[in-house]
Amino acid sequence: LGMFGSFLKPRHLPAAEDAPPTYDLRVLSSPAVTGTALRAMLFVLEGPVGNALVPLMLWRSGIVQVLHGIVAPESPAFLPEMPVKKLPEEQGCSALAAFDTPEAAVGCALSTTHLQARQHSGDEASSSKSLPTARDYLAAYASGTVTPTEAMTRVVEFIRASEARKPEPCAWFITWDADHIFKAAAESTKRYAAGTQRALEGVPFCVKDVMDTKEYPTTAGTAFLAERRPVHGSAPLVLALQEMGAILLGKSNMHEIGLGVTGLNVRTGTALNPWDAQVPTYAG
């Protein structure tokens, strides 16, 4: 693709304040390919013929022209550096306040009542605090205020409340299992009692449904991938986190095969914004 881009003249985008206020919307159409026809198409595209055709198809579609040779006037919001350089404060934004104690942070995160409260934007009481960090969970467990079993019991209640939301569920997870969560939490609780806790003992995490975990199938948000591609083990990242004691909650929702930025998925449901259900998540 870079070969095609080298023949293109740079195209300068207008500054944000000079950009047109509306999108250039166009009506598009494409055939619906399923079943045997879809399998045959994948077989061709994944072989030598597809290797020759795909670059030509991309060039004809205009995607290559869009992605190459574009000059944006603004500086990038984030740079591929660690740590990220401090950027100028954006107008109209304010930092979220920190919790007074780790125990307070974890307690707020585990509350099922703020699930409904956050459906209304501008709710200062429920949206003025930042979310708890891994360090908050570890400090709360170490203090004995809450155990991993107690915390994960509230997490499961919270997930169930999100799925029972009306008129539509929050659809944050594609697959999850309370038994898996409770089993891992019980192990973490025993380790804290014995003083043998690991680096991330009892800290909850989830992964997008494109990452393999031995506990769940990998669907990438589709109805066919799990059948075509069975999981044989967990991804190294997942194994590393679990070996450090982190608790896998499940596989989070996503745009089908990640082909989009809105999170729209007609099969698994579109994940709602946890801060305001009326605002799109814009998560792939």
Coordinates of C-alpha atoms in Angstrom, one line a residue:
L1 CA 0.0 0.0 0.0
G2 CA 2.9 2.3 0.7
M3 CA 4.0 1.9 -3.0
F4 CA 0.6 3.4 -4.1
G5 CA 0.8 6.2 -1.6
S6 CA 4.2 7.3 -2.9
F7 CA 2.6 8.5 -6.1
L8 CA 0.0 10.7 -4.3
K9 CA 0.4 14.4 -3.7
P10 CA -0.1 15.5 -0.1
R11 CA -3.6 16.6 0.7
H12 CA -3.8 19.3 3.5
L13 CA -6.9 19.0 5.7
P14 CA -8.5 22.3 7.0
A15 CA -8.1 23.3 10.6
A16 CA -10.8 22.1 12.9
E17 CA -12.4 25.6 13.2
D18 CA -12.5 25.9 9.3
A19 CA -13.9 22.4 8.7
P20 CA -17.4 22.1 7.3
P21 CA -20.0 21.5 10.0
T22 CA -21.6 18.6 8.2
Y23 CA -20.4 15.2 6.8
D24 CA -20.2 14.4 3.2
L25 CA -22.7 11.5 3.4
R26 CA -23.1 9.2 0.5
V27 CA -25.4 6.3 -0.2
L28 CA -23.4 3.0 -0.4
S29 CA -24.6 -0.5 -1.2
S30 CA -22.9 -3.9 -0.9
P31 CA -24.0 -7.5 -1.4
A32 CA -24.9 -9.6 1.6
V33 CA -22.6 -12.7 1.5
T34 CA -23.3 -15.5 3.9
G35 CA -23.0 -19.3 4.2
T36 CA -21.1 -21.1 1.4
A37 CA -20.6 -18.0 -0.7
L38 CA -18.9 -16.3 2.3
R39 CA -16.6 -19.3 2.9
A40 CA -15.7 -19.4 -0.8
M41 CA -14.9 -15.7 -0.8
L42 CA -12.7 -16.1 2.3
F43 CA -10.9 -19.0 0.8
V44 CA -10.1 -17.0 -2.3
L45 CA -9.1 -13.8 -0.5
E46 CA -6.8 -15.7 2.0
G47 CA -4.9 -17.4 -0.8
P48 CA -2.4 -16.2 -3.5
V49 CA -5.2 -14.8 -5.7
G50 CA -6.4 -12.7 -2.8
N51 CA -2.9 -11.4 -2.1
A52 CA -2.9 -10.0 -5.7
L53 CA -6.5 -8.7 -5.8
V54 CA -6.8 -7.0 -2.4
P55 CA -4.3 -4.2 -3.1
L56 CA -6.1 -3.5 -6.4
M57 CA -9.5 -3.6 -4.6
L58 CA -8.3 -1.2 -1.9
W59 CA -7.0 1.2 -4.5
R60 CA -10.2 1.2 -6.4
S61 CA -12.2 1.7 -3.2
G62 CA -10.4 4.9 -2.4
I63 CA -9.2 3.8 1.0
V64 CA -5.6 4.0 0.1
Q65 CA -6.0 7.6 -1.2
V66 CA -7.6 8.6 2.1
L67 CA -5.0 7.1 4.4
H68 CA -1.9 8.3 2.5
G69 CA -0.6 11.7 1.9
I70 CA -2.8 13.6 4.3
V71 CA -1.4 16.5 6.3
A72 CA -3.4 17.5 9.4
P73 CA -2.8 21.0 10.8
E74 CA -3.3 20.0 14.5
S75 CA -0.7 18.3 16.6
P76 CA -1.6 14.7 17.6
A77 CA -3.5 14.2 20.9
F78 CA -1.2 11.3 21.8
L79 CA 2.3 10.4 20.7
P80 CA 3.8 6.9 20.6
E81 CA 6.1 7.7 23.5
M82 CA 6.3 6.5 27.1
P83 CA 5.7 8.5 29.1
V84 CA 3.4 10.7 27.0
K85 CA 4.5 14.3 27.1
K86 CA 2.2 16.7 28.9
L87 CA -0.2 18.4 26.5
P88 CA -1.8 21.8 26.9
E89 CA -5.0 21.7 28.8
E90 CA -8.0 21.5 26.5
Q91 CA -10.6 24.2 26.9
G92 CA -13.9 23.2 28.5
C93 CA -12.4 20.2 30.2
S94 CA -11.7 19.6 33.9
A95 CA -9.8 16.8 35.7
L96 CA -11.9 14.3 37.7
A97 CA -11.4 14.5 41.4
A98 CA -9.6 11.7 43.2
F99 CA -11.1 9.7 46.0
D100 CA -10.0 10.4 49.6
T101 CA -9.1 6.8 50.2
P102 CA -8.6 3.6 48.2
E103 CA -11.5 2.1 50.1
A104 CA -13.8 4.9 49.0
A105 CA -12.8 4.4 45.4
V106 CA -13.4 0.7 45.4
G107 CA -16.7 1.1 47.3
C108 CA -18.0 3.6 44.7
A109 CA -17.0 1.3 41.8
L110 CA -18.8 -1.6 43.4
S111 CA -22.1 0.3 44.0
T112 CA -25.0 -0.9 41.9
T113 CA -27.0 2.3 42.5
H114 CA -24.7 4.6 40.4
L115 CA -25.6 2.5 37.3
Q116 CA -28.9 4.2 37.1
A117 CA -27.6 7.6 38.3
R118 CA -25.1 7.8 35.5
Q119 CA -27.7 7.5 32.8
H120 CA -28.3 11.2 33.3
S121 CA -25.6 13.5 32.1
G122 CA -24.6 16.3 34.4
D123 CA -25.1 14.3 37.6
E124 CA -22.2 15.8 39.6
A125 CA -22.7 13.4 42.5
S126 CA -22.0 10.3 40.3
S127 CA -19.7 11.6 37.7
S128 CA -17.3 13.9 39.6
K129 CA -15.0 11.2 40.8
S130 CA -12.4 9.2 38.8
L131 CA -12.6 5.4 38.7
P132 CA -10.5 3.3 41.1
T133 CA -7.1 2.2 40.0
A134 CA -5.4 -1.2 40.5
R135 CA -3.5 0.4 43.4
D136 CA -6.8 1.3 45.1
Y137 CA -8.0 -2.3 44.9
L138 CA -4.7 -3.6 46.3
A139 CA -4.7 -1.0 49.2
A140 CA -8.4 -1.8 50.0
Y141 CA -7.7 -5.6 50.1
A142 CA -4.5 -5.1 52.1
S143 CA -6.3 -3.0 54.7
G144 CA -8.8 -5.8 55.3
T145 CA -11.8 -3.4 54.6
V146 CA -13.0 -5.7 51.8
T147 CA -11.9 -9.1 50.4
P148 CA -11.7 -10.1 46.8
T149 CA -14.7 -12.4 47.3
E150 CA -16.8 -9.5 48.6
A151 CA -15.7 -7.1 45.9
M152 CA -16.3 -9.6 43.1
T153 CA -19.7 -10.4 44.5
R154 CA -20.6 -6.8 44.0
V155 CA -19.0 -6.8 40.6
V156 CA -21.2 -9.7 39.5
E157 CA -24.3 -7.9 40.9
F158 CA -23.3 -4.8 39.0
I159 CA -22.9 -6.7 35.7
R160 CA -26.3 -8.4 36.2
A161 CA -27.9 -5.0 36.9
S162 CA -26.3 -3.7 33.7
E163 CA -27.8 -6.5 31.7
A164 CA -31.2 -6.1 33.2
R165 CA -31.3 -2.4 32.4
K166 CA -34.5 -1.2 30.6
P167 CA -35.4 -0.4 27.8
E168 CA -32.1 -1.9 26.6
P169 CA -29.2 -3.6 28.4
C170 CA -25.8 -2.0 28.7
A171 CA -24.3 -4.9 26.6
W172 CA -20.8 -4.4 28.0
F173 CA -19.8 -8.1 27.9
I174 CA -20.1 -10.7 25.1
T175 CA -19.3 -13.6 27.4
W176 CA -18.7 -13.7 31.2
D177 CA -19.4 -16.3 33.9
A178 CA -20.0 -15.7 37.5
D179 CA -18.6 -19.1 38.5
H180 CA -15.2 -18.3 36.9
I181 CA -15.1 -14.9 38.7
F182 CA -16.0 -16.4 42.1
K183 CA -13.5 -19.2 41.8
A184 CA -10.7 -16.7 41.1
A185 CA -11.9 -14.4 43.9
A186 CA -11.9 -17.2 46.4
E187 CA -8.3 -18.0 45.5
S188 CA -7.3 -14.4 45.9
T189 CA -9.1 -14.2 49.3
K190 CA -7.2 -17.2 50.6
R191 CA -3.9 -15.7 49.5
Y192 CA -4.5 -12.5 51.3
A193 CA -5.4 -14.4 54.5
A194 CA -2.2 -16.5 54.2
G195 CA -0.1 -13.4 53.3
T196 CA 0.9 -14.9 49.9
Q197 CA -0.8 -12.4 47.6
R198 CA 0.7 -11.7 44.2
A199 CA 1.4 -8.3 42.5
L200 CA -2.2 -7.8 41.2
E201 CA -4.1 -10.1 43.5
G202 CA -7.8 -9.6 43.2
V203 CA -7.7 -6.7 40.7
P204 CA -10.5 -7.2 38.1
F205 CA -9.9 -6.8 34.4
C206 CA -11.5 -7.8 31.1
V207 CA -10.3 -8.1 27.5
K208 CA -11.9 -7.4 24.1
D209 CA -13.3 -10.4 22.5
V210 CA -10.5 -10.6 20.0
M211 CA -8.0 -11.9 22.6
D212 CA -7.9 -15.6 23.4
T213 CA -8.8 -16.7 27.0
K214 CA -9.0 -20.4 27.8
E215 CA -12.2 -19.7 29.8
Y216 CA -14.2 -18.3 26.9
P217 CA -14.5 -18.6 23.0
T218 CA -13.2 -15.8 20.9
T219 CA -16.0 -14.4 18.6
A220 CA -14.6 -10.9 17.6
G221 CA -18.3 -9.9 17.9
T222 CA -19.4 -12.3 15.2
A223 CA -21.7 -15.3 15.0
F224 CA -19.2 -17.5 13.0
L225 CA -15.6 -17.0 14.2
A226 CA -15.7 -19.1 17.3
E227 CA -16.8 -22.1 15.3
R228 CA -14.2 -21.6 12.6
R229 CA -11.4 -20.8 15.0
P230 CA -11.5 -22.7 18.4
V231 CA -9.4 -21.4 21.3
H232 CA -6.5 -23.6 22.4
G233 CA -5.2 -21.4 25.2
S234 CA -5.0 -18.0 26.7
A235 CA -3.0 -15.1 25.1
P236 CA 0.3 -14.4 26.9
L237 CA -1.0 -11.1 28.1
V238 CA -4.0 -12.7 29.8
L239 CA -1.8 -15.5 31.3
A240 CA 0.6 -12.9 32.7
L241 CA -2.2 -10.9 34.4
Q242 CA -3.8 -14.0 35.8
E243 CA -0.4 -15.3 37.1
M244 CA -0.1 -12.0 39.0
G245 CA -3.5 -12.6 40.6
A246 CA -5.7 -10.4 38.5
I247 CA -9.3 -11.6 38.1
L248 CA -10.7 -12.0 34.5
L249 CA -14.3 -10.7 34.4
G250 CA -15.0 -11.8 30.8
K251 CA -14.8 -10.7 27.2
S252 CA -16.0 -7.2 26.5
N253 CA -18.2 -6.2 23.6
M254 CA -17.0 -4.7 20.4
H255 CA -17.8 -3.6 16.8
E256 CA -18.1 -6.8 14.7
I257 CA -14.5 -7.8 13.8
G258 CA -13.5 -4.3 15.0
L259 CA -14.6 -2.9 11.6
G260 CA -15.9 0.4 13.0
V261 CA -15.5 2.9 15.8
T262 CA -19.1 3.2 17.2
G263 CA -19.3 -0.2 18.8
L264 CA -22.5 -1.0 16.9
N265 CA -23.2 -4.7 16.9
V266 CA -26.6 -6.1 15.9
R267 CA -25.8 -9.5 17.2
T268 CA -24.4 -8.8 20.7
G269 CA -25.9 -5.4 21.2
T270 CA -24.3 -2.0 21.2
A271 CA -22.4 -1.2 24.4
L272 CA -23.8 1.8 26.2
N273 CA -21.7 4.6 27.6
P274 CA -21.5 3.9 31.4
W275 CA -21.4 7.7 32.2
D276 CA -24.4 8.6 30.0
A277 CA -26.5 6.1 28.0
Q278 CA -27.5 8.8 25.5
V279 CA -23.8 9.4 24.5
P280 CA -22.2 6.9 22.1
T281 CA -19.3 4.9 23.4
Y282 CA -17.3 5.2 20.2
A283 CA -15.3 2.1 21.1
G284 CA -14.3 -0.4 18.5

